[in-house]
Coordinates of C-alpha atoms and ligand atoms in Angstrom, one line a residue:
X1 CA 136.0 108.6 115.0
X2 CA 133.6 110.2 117.7
X3 CA 130.0 110.0 117.7
X4 CA 129.5 113.2 118.3
X5 CA 131.2 114.3 114.8
X6 CA 129.4 112.3 112.5
X7 CA 126.0 114.3 113.2
X8 CA 124.9 116.9 110.4
X9 CA 125.9 120.5 111.7
X10 CA 124.2 124.1 110.7
X11 CA 120.9 124.9 110.2
X12 CA 118.8 123.2 107.7
X13 CA 116.6 126.2 107.0
X14 CA 118.7 129.3 104.6
X15 CA 116.1 130.9 103.3
X16 CA 112.9 130.2 101.3
X17 CA 114.7 129.3 97.6
X18 CA 118.1 127.8 98.8
X19 CA 116.0 125.4 101.1
X20 CA 113.8 124.7 98.4
X21 CA 117.1 123.6 96.5
X22 CA 118.4 121.5 99.6
X23 CA 115.5 119.8 100.7
X24 CA 114.6 118.6 96.6
X25 CA 118.4 117.5 96.0
X26 CA 118.8 116.3 92.2
X27 CA 115.2 116.8 91.4
X28 CA 115.7 120.4 92.0
X29 CA 117.7 120.7 88.9
X30 CA 114.6 120.4 86.9
X31 CA 112.7 123.0 88.7
X32 CA 115.4 125.4 88.3
X33 CA 115.3 124.6 84.5
X34 CA 111.4 125.1 84.4
X35 CA 112.4 128.9 86.2
X36 CA 114.4 129.6 83.9
X37 CA 112.1 129.0 81.1
X38 CA 109.6 130.7 82.7
X39 CA 111.8 133.5 82.9
X40 CA 112.8 133.2 79.2
X41 CA 109.1 133.0 78.3
X42 CA 108.8 136.8 79.9
X43 CA 111.6 138.1 78.2
X44 CA 109.7 136.5 75.1
X45 CA 106.7 138.3 75.9
X46 CA 108.9 141.6 76.0
X47 CA 110.1 141.1 72.2
X48 CA 106.7 142.1 70.7
X49 CA 107.0 145.5 72.8
X50 CA 110.5 146.1 72.1
X51 CA 109.8 146.0 68.3
X52 CA 106.8 148.0 69.0
X53 CA 109.3 150.8 70.5
X54 CA 111.2 150.7 67.3
X55 CA 108.3 151.1 64.9
X56 CA 107.3 153.9 67.0
X57 CA 110.6 155.4 67.6
X58 CA 111.0 155.4 63.4
X59 CA 107.4 156.8 63.3
X60 CA 108.5 160.0 65.6
X61 CA 111.6 160.5 63.4
X62 CA 109.9 160.0 59.8
X63 CA 112.3 156.6 58.7
X64 CA 109.7 154.2 59.1
X65 CA 109.7 152.1 55.9
X66 CA 107.3 148.9 54.8
X67 CA 110.4 146.5 55.3
X68 CA 110.6 148.1 59.0
X69 CA 106.9 146.9 59.5
X70 CA 107.6 143.6 57.9
X71 CA 110.6 142.9 60.5
X72 CA 108.5 144.0 63.2
X73 CA 105.5 142.1 62.2
X74 CA 107.5 138.8 61.6
X75 CA 109.6 138.9 64.7
X76 CA 106.6 139.4 66.6
X77 CA 105.1 136.4 65.5
X78 CA 108.0 134.4 65.9
X79 CA 108.6 135.5 69.5
X80 CA 104.8 134.9 70.5
X81 CA 105.5 131.3 69.0
X82 CA 108.2 130.8 70.9
X83 CA 106.9 132.4 74.0
X84 CA 104.1 130.0 74.1
X85 CA 106.4 126.9 73.6
X86 CA 108.7 127.8 76.1
X87 CA 105.7 128.7 78.5
X88 CA 104.3 125.0 78.0
X89 CA 107.7 124.0 78.5
X90 CA 108.3 125.7 81.6
X91 CA 104.8 124.6 82.7
X92 CA 105.7 120.8 81.9
X93 CA 108.7 121.1 84.0
X94 CA 107.3 123.1 86.8
X95 CA 104.2 120.5 87.3
X96 CA 105.6 117.4 86.4
X97 CA 109.3 117.6 88.2
X98 CA 107.6 120.0 90.9
X99 CA 105.7 117.0 92.3
X100 CA 108.5 114.5 91.6
X101 CA 110.7 116.8 93.7
X102 CA 108.2 117.8 96.4
X103 CA 107.7 113.8 96.6
X104 CA 111.6 113.5 97.0
X105 CA 111.6 116.1 99.7
X106 CA 109.4 114.1 101.4
X107 CA 111.0 111.0 101.5
X108 CA 114.2 112.7 102.4
X109 CA 112.4 114.4 105.8
X110 CA 110.7 110.7 106.5
X111 CA 114.2 109.2 106.1
X112 CA 115.7 111.8 108.4
X113 CA 112.7 111.3 110.9
X114 CA 113.6 107.6 110.9
X115 CA 117.0 108.1 111.7
X116 CA 116.1 110.4 114.8
X117 CA 116.8 109.1 118.1
X118 CA 113.3 107.8 119.2
X119 CA 113.2 110.0 122.5
X120 CA 113.6 113.0 120.0
X121 CA 110.3 111.4 118.1
X122 CA 108.1 110.9 121.0
X123 CA 108.9 114.5 122.2
X124 CA 107.6 116.4 119.2
X125 CA 103.8 116.3 118.8
X126 CA 102.3 113.7 116.6
X127 CA 100.2 116.6 115.1
X128 CA 103.1 118.6 114.2
X129 CA 105.1 115.6 112.2
X130 CA 101.7 114.8 110.6
X131 CA 101.4 118.7 109.4
X132 CA 104.6 118.9 108.1
X133 CA 103.6 115.9 106.2
X134 CA 100.1 117.2 105.0
X135 CA 100.0 120.8 105.3
X136 CA 103.4 121.9 105.1
X137 CA 104.5 119.8 102.2
X138 CA 101.3 120.7 100.2
X139 CA 102.2 124.5 101.0
X140 CA 105.7 123.8 99.3
X141 CA 104.1 122.2 96.3
X142 CA 102.3 125.2 95.4
X143 CA 105.1 127.5 96.2
X144 CA 107.7 125.6 93.9
X145 CA 105.2 124.6 90.9
X146 CA 103.3 128.1 91.3
X147 CA 104.7 130.9 92.9
X148 CA 108.4 130.9 92.4
X149 CA 107.9 130.6 88.8
X150 CA 105.5 133.3 88.7
X151 CA 107.9 135.5 90.5
X152 CA 110.7 134.8 88.0
X153 CA 108.0 135.2 85.3
X154 CA 107.1 138.9 86.5
X155 CA 110.4 140.1 86.5
X156 CA 111.6 138.9 82.8
X157 CA 108.9 141.5 81.0
X158 CA 110.1 144.5 83.2
X159 CA 113.4 143.6 82.6
X160 CA 113.0 143.7 78.7
X161 CA 110.9 146.3 78.5
X162 CA 113.2 148.9 80.9
X163 CA 116.2 147.6 78.9
X164 CA 113.8 149.3 75.6
X165 CA 113.4 152.2 77.4
X166 CA 116.9 153.1 78.1
X167 CA 117.4 152.8 74.2
X168 CA 114.9 155.5 73.7
X169 CA 115.5 157.7 76.6
X170 CA 118.0 156.7 79.2
X171 CA 117.0 159.3 81.8
X172 CA 113.3 158.7 81.7
X173 CA 114.4 154.9 81.9
X174 CA 116.5 155.6 84.6
X175 CA 113.1 157.1 86.6
X176 CA 111.2 154.1 85.9
X177 CA 114.2 151.8 87.6
X178 CA 114.7 154.2 90.5
X179 CA 110.8 153.7 91.3
X180 CA 111.1 149.6 91.3
X181 CA 114.1 150.1 93.4
X182 CA 112.8 152.3 95.9
X183 CA 109.5 150.4 96.4
X184 CA 111.9 147.3 97.2
X185 CA 112.6 147.9 101.0
X186 CA 108.6 148.5 101.2
X187 CA 108.3 145.0 99.9
X188 CA 111.0 143.6 101.9
X189 CA 109.1 145.1 105.1
X190 CA 105.5 143.8 103.9
X191 CA 107.3 140.0 103.6
X192 CA 108.6 140.1 107.1
X193 CA 105.5 141.1 108.4
X194 CA 103.6 138.5 106.6
X195 CA 106.2 135.6 107.4
X196 CA 106.4 136.1 110.8
X197 CA 102.4 135.7 111.0
X198 CA 102.4 133.1 108.2
X199 CA 104.9 130.9 110.8
X200 CA 102.4 131.2 113.5
X201 CA 99.2 130.0 111.6
X202 CA 101.4 127.1 110.5
X203 CA 102.3 126.0 113.9
X204 CA 98.9 126.8 115.2
X205 CA 97.5 124.6 112.4
X206 CA 99.9 122.0 112.9
X207 CA 98.6 122.0 116.7
X208 CA 95.0 121.5 115.6
X209 CA 95.7 118.4 113.5
X210 CA 97.4 117.3 116.9
X211 CA 94.2 118.0 119.0
X212 CA 92.4 116.1 116.1
X213 CA 94.6 113.2 116.0
X214 CA 94.4 112.9 119.6
X215 CA 90.5 113.2 119.9
X216 CA 89.9 110.2 117.3
X217 CA 92.5 107.8 118.7
X218 CA 91.2 108.6 121.8
X219 CA 87.6 108.4 121.5
X220 CA 87.2 105.4 123.2
X221 CA 88.8 106.6 126.3
X222 CA 86.9 110.0 126.3
X223 CA 83.5 108.1 125.7
X224 CA 84.2 105.7 128.5
X225 CA 85.0 108.4 131.3
X226 CA 82.1 110.8 129.4
X227 CA 84.8 113.4 128.5
X228 CA 84.2 113.9 124.8
X229 CA 83.2 117.3 125.6
X230 CA 86.4 118.0 127.3
X231 CA 88.4 116.7 124.3
X232 CA 86.1 118.6 121.7
X233 CA 86.4 121.9 123.5
X234 CA 90.4 121.2 123.4
X235 CA 90.1 120.8 119.4
X236 CA 87.6 123.9 119.4
X237 CA 90.2 126.0 121.3
X238 CA 92.9 125.3 118.8
X239 CA 90.4 125.8 115.8
X240 CA 89.4 129.2 117.3
X241 CA 93.1 130.2 117.6
X242 CA 93.3 129.6 113.9
X243 CA 90.6 131.6 113.3
X244 CA 92.3 134.3 115.3
X245 CA 95.7 134.3 113.3
X246 CA 93.4 134.2 109.9
X247 CA 91.7 137.1 111.1
X248 CA 94.8 138.9 112.0
X249 CA 96.9 137.8 108.8
X250 CA 93.7 139.3 106.6
X251 CA 93.4 142.7 108.7
X252 CA 97.4 143.1 108.4
X253 CA 97.6 141.6 104.9
X254 CA 95.1 143.5 103.2
X255 CA 96.3 147.2 104.0
X256 CA 100.1 146.0 103.9
X257 CA 99.1 144.4 100.2
X258 CA 97.3 148.0 99.2
X259 CA 100.0 149.7 100.4
X260 CA 102.6 147.2 98.5
X261 CA 100.5 148.1 95.3
X262 CA 100.4 151.5 95.7
X263 CA 104.1 152.2 96.3
X264 CA 104.7 150.4 93.1
X265 CA 101.8 152.2 91.3
X266 CA 103.1 155.5 92.5
X267 CA 106.0 154.8 89.8
X268 CA 103.3 155.9 87.2
X269 CA 102.6 159.3 88.7
X270 CA 106.3 159.7 89.3
X271 CA 107.1 158.9 85.8
X272 CA 104.5 161.1 84.4
X273 CA 105.8 164.3 86.4
X274 CA 109.5 163.5 85.3
X275 CA 108.4 163.3 81.5
X276 CA 106.5 166.5 82.0
X277 CA 109.5 168.0 83.2
X278 CA 111.7 166.6 80.4
X279 CA 109.3 167.9 78.3
X280 CA 108.7 171.2 79.7
X281 CA 112.8 171.6 79.8
X282 CA 113.0 170.5 76.1
X283 CA 115.1 167.3 76.9
X284 CA 112.0 165.1 75.5
X285 CA 109.6 165.2 72.7
X286 CA 106.0 164.6 72.9
X287 CA 105.9 161.1 71.1
X288 CA 108.8 159.7 73.7
X289 CA 106.6 160.8 76.6
X290 CA 103.4 159.0 75.1
X291 CA 105.8 155.9 74.1
X292 CA 106.7 156.1 77.6
X293 CA 103.3 156.4 79.1
X294 CA 102.5 153.1 77.4
X295 CA 105.7 151.1 78.0
X296 CA 105.4 152.1 81.7
X297 CA 102.2 149.9 82.1
X298 CA 104.2 147.1 80.9
X299 CA 106.7 147.5 83.6
X300 CA 104.2 147.7 86.5
X301 CA 101.5 145.5 85.4
X302 CA 103.1 141.9 85.6
X303 CA 104.7 143.1 89.2
X304 CA 101.3 144.2 90.3
X305 CA 99.9 141.0 89.4
X306 CA 102.3 139.0 91.8
X307 CA 100.1 140.2 94.5
X308 CA 98.0 137.1 93.5
X309 CA 100.8 134.9 94.6
X310 CA 102.2 136.5 97.5
X311 CA 100.5 134.5 100.0
X312 CA 101.4 131.6 98.5
X313 CA 105.0 132.7 98.9
X314 CA 105.0 133.7 102.4
X315 CA 103.2 130.6 103.3
X316 CA 105.4 128.4 101.3
X317 CA 108.3 130.4 103.0
X318 CA 106.5 129.4 106.5
X319 CA 106.3 125.8 105.8
X320 CA 110.1 125.8 104.6
X321 CA 111.0 126.9 107.8
X322 CA 108.7 124.5 109.8
X323 CA 110.3 121.7 107.7
X324 CA 114.0 123.1 108.6
X325 CA 112.9 122.6 112.3
X326 CA 112.4 118.9 111.7
X327 CA 115.5 118.7 109.2
X328 CA 117.4 120.6 112.2
X329 CA 116.9 117.8 114.7
X330 CA 120.0 115.3 115.1
X331 CA 119.9 112.3 113.9
X332 CA 121.0 109.4 115.7
X333 CA 124.4 107.8 114.7
X334 CA 125.1 105.0 113.1
X335 CA 127.8 103.9 110.8
X336 CA 126.6 103.5 107.0
X337 CA 128.8 100.6 106.3
X338 CA 129.8 97.7 108.7
X339 CA 133.1 98.1 110.2
X340 CA 132.5 95.6 113.4
X341 CA 131.0 92.3 113.3
X342 CA 129.7 90.9 116.6
X343 CA 131.4 88.0 117.6
X344 CA 128.8 85.6 119.2
X345 CA 125.4 86.6 120.7
X346 CA 126.3 88.1 124.1
X347 CA 124.5 91.0 125.3
X348 CA 126.4 93.3 127.8
X349 CA 125.9 96.3 130.1
X350 CA 129.0 98.3 130.9
X351 CA 128.4 100.6 133.6
X352 CA 125.4 101.8 132.4
X353 CA 124.2 105.3 133.3
X354 CA 120.8 106.6 131.3
X355 CA 118.1 109.2 131.7
X356 CA 115.0 110.1 129.7
X357 CA 115.8 114.0 131.1
X358 CA 117.9 115.1 133.5
X359 CA 116.7 112.6 136.4
X360 CA 118.6 109.2 136.0
X361 CA 116.5 106.3 135.4
X362 CA 119.4 103.8 135.1
X363 CA 122.8 104.0 137.4
X364 CA 125.8 102.2 136.7
X365 CA 124.2 99.1 135.5
X366 CA 126.8 96.4 134.3
X367 CA 125.5 93.0 133.3
X368 CA 126.2 90.0 131.0
X369 CA 123.6 88.1 129.3
X370 CA 125.1 84.8 127.7
X371 CA 124.5 83.9 124.2
X372 CA 121.6 81.0 124.0
X373 CA 120.6 81.7 127.7
X374 CA 117.7 83.6 128.9
X375 CA 118.1 86.7 131.6
X376 CA 114.8 87.5 133.4
X377 CA 114.4 91.2 134.7
X378 CA 112.2 91.8 137.5
X379 CA 111.5 94.8 139.9
X380 CA 108.8 97.3 140.8
X381 CA 106.9 99.4 138.3
X382 CA 108.9 102.0 137.1
X383 CA 112.4 100.3 138.1
X384 CA 113.7 100.6 135.1
X385 CA 113.3 97.0 133.3
X386 CA 111.7 98.3 130.3
X387 CA 114.4 101.2 130.0
X388 CA 117.1 98.5 129.6
X389 CA 115.4 97.0 126.6
X390 CA 115.4 100.2 125.3
X391 CA 118.9 100.6 125.3
X392 CA 119.9 97.3 123.7
X393 CA 117.3 98.1 121.0
X394 CA 119.0 101.3 120.8
X395 CA 115.3 103.4 120.9
X396 CA 117.6 105.5 123.3
X397 CA 121.4 105.7 123.9
X398 CA 123.0 105.7 127.4
X399 CA 124.2 108.7 128.8
X400 CA 127.1 107.2 129.7
X401 CA 128.6 103.7 129.7
X402 CA 128.4 101.1 126.9
X403 CA 125.8 98.3 125.6
X404 CA 127.5 95.6 123.3
X405 CA 126.1 92.8 121.4
X406 CA 128.8 90.2 120.6
X407 CA 131.4 92.3 122.1
X408 CA 130.5 95.4 119.8
X409 CA 129.0 98.9 120.8
X410 CA 125.9 98.8 119.6
X411 CA 126.2 102.2 118.2
X412 CA 129.2 101.3 116.1
X413 CA 126.6 98.6 114.4
X414 CA 124.8 99.6 111.3
X415 CA 121.0 99.8 111.3
X416 CA 120.9 96.8 109.5
X417 CA 123.2 94.9 111.7
X418 CA 121.6 96.1 114.7
X419 CA 117.8 94.8 112.9
X420 CA 119.3 91.5 112.0
X421 CA 120.8 90.6 115.4
X422 CA 117.8 91.8 117.6
X423 CA 114.0 91.4 117.9
X424 CA 111.7 93.0 120.0
X425 CA 108.2 91.4 121.1
X426 CA 106.5 94.2 122.8
X427 CA 103.7 93.7 125.3
X428 CA 101.6 96.0 123.5
X429 CA 101.3 94.3 120.0
X430 CA 100.9 96.6 117.0
X431 CA 99.0 95.4 113.8
X432 CA 99.4 97.5 110.6
X433 CA 96.4 97.9 108.7
X434 CA 97.3 94.8 105.7
X435 CA 96.6 91.3 105.6
X436 CA 97.5 88.9 108.2
X437 CA 100.4 87.4 106.1
X438 CA 101.9 90.8 105.6
X439 CA 102.0 91.5 109.2
X440 CA 103.7 88.0 109.7
X441 CA 106.0 88.8 107.6
X442 CA 107.0 92.5 108.6
X443 CA 110.6 92.1 109.4
X444 CA 111.3 89.4 106.7
X445 CA 108.9 91.0 103.7
X446 CA 110.3 88.8 101.0
X447 CA 109.6 85.2 103.0
X448 CA 107.8 82.4 101.1
X449 CA 104.2 81.5 102.1
X450 CA 105.8 78.3 103.3
X451 CA 108.0 79.9 105.8
X452 CA 105.2 82.4 106.8
X453 CA 102.9 79.2 107.6
X454 CA 105.5 77.5 109.4
X455 CA 106.4 80.6 111.7
X456 CA 102.5 81.2 112.2
X457 CA 102.6 77.5 113.1
X458 CA 105.3 77.4 115.7
X459 CA 103.6 80.5 116.9
X460 CA 100.1 78.5 117.5
X461 CA 98.8 80.7 114.9
X462 CA 98.0 78.7 112.2
X463 CA 94.5 77.2 113.1
X464 CA 93.0 80.6 114.0
X465 CA 94.1 82.3 110.9
X466 CA 93.1 79.3 108.8
X467 CA 89.5 80.0 110.4
X468 CA 89.6 83.5 109.5
X469 CA 87.4 84.5 106.6
X470 CA 90.0 84.8 104.2
X471 CA 93.0 83.1 105.9
X472 CA 95.9 84.6 105.6
X473 CA 94.5 86.7 103.4
X474 CA 92.6 88.4 106.1
X475 CA 93.1 92.3 106.6
X476 CA 93.2 93.1 110.0
X477 CA 92.3 96.7 111.3
X478 CA 94.9 99.2 112.4
X479 CA 95.8 98.4 116.0
X480 CA 94.4 94.9 115.2
X481 CA 91.1 96.0 116.2
X482 CA 89.5 92.6 115.0
X483 CA 91.2 90.2 116.6
X484 CA 91.3 88.8 120.4
X485 CA 94.3 90.2 122.7
X486 CA 95.7 86.4 122.6
X487 CA 95.6 86.2 119.0
X488 CA 97.2 89.5 118.2
X489 CA 100.2 88.1 120.7
X490 CA 100.5 85.0 119.0
X491 CA 100.8 87.0 115.4
X492 CA 103.5 89.3 117.0
X493 CA 105.2 85.9 117.9
X494 CA 105.1 84.5 114.5
X495 CA 106.5 87.7 113.2
X496 CA 109.5 87.4 115.8
X497 CA 110.0 83.7 114.8
X498 CA 110.2 84.3 111.0
X499 CA 112.6 87.0 111.6
X500 CA 114.9 84.7 113.5
X501 CA 117.0 86.7 115.6
X502 CA 119.9 85.6 117.2
X503 CA 118.8 87.9 120.3
X504 CA 115.3 88.1 121.6
X505 CA 114.0 91.4 123.6
X506 CA 110.7 90.5 125.4
X507 CA 108.3 92.5 127.4
X508 CA 106.1 89.7 128.9
X509 CA 102.4 90.5 128.5
X510 CA 101.1 91.5 132.0
X511 CA 97.4 91.4 130.8
X512 CA 95.7 88.4 132.2
X513 CA 94.6 85.9 129.4
X514 CA 92.1 83.3 129.9
X515 CA 93.5 79.9 130.5
X516 CA 93.7 78.5 127.0
X517 CA 94.8 81.6 125.7
X518 CA 97.9 81.8 128.0
X519 CA 98.9 78.3 127.4
X520 CA 99.3 78.8 123.7
X521 CA 100.9 81.9 124.0
X522 CA 103.3 80.2 126.4
X523 CA 104.1 77.3 123.9
X524 CA 104.2 79.8 121.0
X525 CA 107.1 81.6 123.0
X526 CA 108.7 78.6 124.0
X527 CA 109.2 77.9 120.2
X528 CA 110.4 81.7 119.4
X529 CA 112.9 81.8 122.5
X530 CA 114.7 78.6 122.0
X531 CA 118.2 78.4 121.4
X532 CA 118.1 82.7 121.7
X533 CA 119.7 85.2 124.1
X534 CA 116.7 86.3 125.8
X535 CA 116.2 89.2 127.6
X536 CA 112.4 89.2 129.4
X537 CA 110.9 91.8 131.5
X538 CA 109.2 88.7 133.5
X539 CA 106.1 89.0 135.2
X540 CA 104.8 85.2 134.7
X541 CA 106.1 82.7 137.7
X542 CA 107.4 80.1 135.3
X543 CA 109.4 82.5 133.3
X544 CA 111.1 84.0 136.2
X545 CA 111.6 80.5 137.7
X546 CA 113.0 78.7 134.6
X547 CA 115.7 81.7 133.7
X548 CA 119.5 81.5 133.6
X549 CA 119.8 84.6 135.6
X550 CA 117.4 86.9 137.2
X551 CA 118.1 90.5 137.6
X552 CA 116.6 92.1 140.5
X553 CA 116.2 95.8 139.8
X554 CA 115.2 98.9 142.0
X555 CA 115.6 102.2 141.4
X556 CA 117.7 102.0 138.3
X557 CA 120.4 99.7 139.9
X558 CA 120.6 95.9 139.8
X559 CA 120.4 95.2 143.5
X560 CA 120.5 91.2 143.2
X561 CA 122.0 88.9 140.6
X562 CA 121.7 84.7 140.3
X563 CA 119.5 81.8 139.5
X564 CA 116.1 81.3 141.4
X565 CA 117.3 78.8 143.7
X566 CA 120.3 81.1 144.9
X567 CA 118.2 83.9 145.0
X568 CA 115.2 82.5 146.8
X569 CA 117.3 81.6 150.1
X570 CA 118.3 85.0 150.8
X571 CA 115.7 85.8 152.9
X572 CA 114.7 89.2 153.7
X573 CA 116.3 90.0 150.0
X574 CA 114.1 92.0 147.6
X575 CA 113.8 89.0 145.6
X576 CA 112.4 86.8 148.0
X577 CA 109.7 89.7 148.8
X578 CA 109.2 90.0 145.2
X579 CA 108.4 86.4 144.7
X580 CA 106.2 86.0 147.6
X581 CA 104.2 88.9 146.6
X582 CA 103.7 87.5 143.1
X583 CA 102.8 84.1 144.6
X584 CA 100.1 85.6 146.5
X585 CA 98.6 87.4 143.5
X586 CA 98.8 84.1 141.6
X587 CA 97.0 82.4 144.5
X588 CA 94.7 85.1 144.6
X589 CA 94.0 84.6 140.9
X590 CA 93.5 81.1 141.1
X591 CA 91.1 81.4 143.9
X592 CA 89.1 84.3 142.3
X593 CA 89.1 82.1 138.8
Ligands
ADP1 P1 109.4 99.3 134.4 O1 109.8 99.0 133.1 O2 110.6 99.2 135.7 O3 108.3 99.7 134.8 P2 110.6 101.6 133.0 O4 111.8 101.4 132.3 O5 109.3 101.6 131.9 O6 110.1 101.1 134.4 O7 110.5 103.4 133.7 C1 111.5 103.8 134.5 C2 111.6 105.1 134.6 O8 111.5 105.9 133.5 C3 110.0 105.5 135.1 O9 110.2 106.6 136.2 C4 109.5 106.2 134.1 O10 108.3 107.1 134.5 C5 110.4 106.5 133.1 N1 110.4 106.7 131.7 C6 109.8 105.8 131.1 N2 109.7 106.0 129.8 C7 110.2 107.3 129.5 C8 110.1 108.6 128.5 N3 109.7 107.5 127.2 N4 110.0 109.5 128.7 C9 110.2 110.0 130.3 N5 110.4 109.2 131.3 C10 110.2 107.6 130.9

């Protein structure tokens, strides 16, 4: 099967209501039921009106008997009771299933985001994604639980009343129906005007969320460089942009809303004029005209009342379109079920070329890292070393060529297979806002306490964890703010030890730790890396020297390859030069301390 063919095709956003169903999957069924019930409730509200007309009609023709009055009363009582029962059921369904359905839609979207290539996620702004999950889904929640049922409810009663009108006087009833049909295109136009502005507004809200997040996360740097005013002014700019679009919305919406109501209400004088015309022409009688004048308000009333929900309907539509934009992003292909099992744990690059954008970062790279050996990647900053790790872990996929683990193209492995085979130890350690225990067990949440402690011991972390106020139950802040650099690193190594995958990708920390921390981190790494296929972006001399194979990368190509003993002999070679530079830096550090 071609990798391209498996990607979802077609646009996700296909109009507001259809997109809602698409997003909510099977949960949408209960919402449809809620809407159908709301429609039924509105029809029930029309039944007393129909029987009122029936009684009036008998009065008009002088044929009213007590049994007519009793029937009308009985039916009205039953209809009112049924109406309230159905209303209760409709609201219950709408509220309860609405929240479940939107919750499910959030999960569907999150699941989709998790399957996007990392490159796509990084290129969309964090604020935009955050706003989708907060503002947009909240708007959709109100849209499906309030506005859409109200829309269908508003249609039920007028339909019932018009049907009754047709029984009494088809010509007059047709004039009422026509006045509504004529208002349709105007409503459609107003709708489009408002939706365009609503979409701009939602985009600006997302931009301001992004600026706020940027401001909060970067506050330390902003303060250190005394640039808080500048950052704040960027946020201020975003807030002003929202105010501007809100003003524009109000200024545009107010006249348009009033115009919409006028158009609908214009039906009343039109019906009066037509009724008068019919009456003067002898085509109808006074009592029919009077009945129509009473009934016509029951037709236009619910439609005019819809104005209250108009804003939610349009904002909901814009929010759904924004969610559709996220859902339209192509997922990274990975098979659902395993069809190939890696044979061994060799890692191989076969003529790999890659660029984050149109600029190539790796060119025609081929290498084999044998199972159980350590491959050190060295080279100047920006040479493409971390990118090689990114391609093995499928944070990105190669533009050309293949990356294999155990002889299988990584793109043919399921997410689970890849996860089981690889552990990535990043240079910047990220600890979640959770206990130390949960942070260590992150890759294997069902580990026993003994397993977690054994991993912590191997990673030289057990002692300092025990000394924390609540030991393994101590909560570490987001980003691990209340632990030292070396401690954070050892927790992340414990996490990797516990996961125990056969391939370890390691971006060796460049930040210099104090001598004691440095030694403990190195001891921890020895425990982690023992017997594994290790590919390390190496900065420390001992790591480089002891590697089974060294790859010297320069401007996206492997320039030299071999062991330290072989490469160091090639005087004038890139490795020789790099080694001398590193040694000088090392000597300088030793001398300085
Ligand atoms: P190294 O690890 O050797 O320092 P990298 O692999 O991180 O180098 O980067 C190689 C090149 O790719 C650099 O020019 C860098 O600017 C670019 N690069 C790295 N990450 C990204 C990214 N996420 N988006 C765009 N360009 C990137």
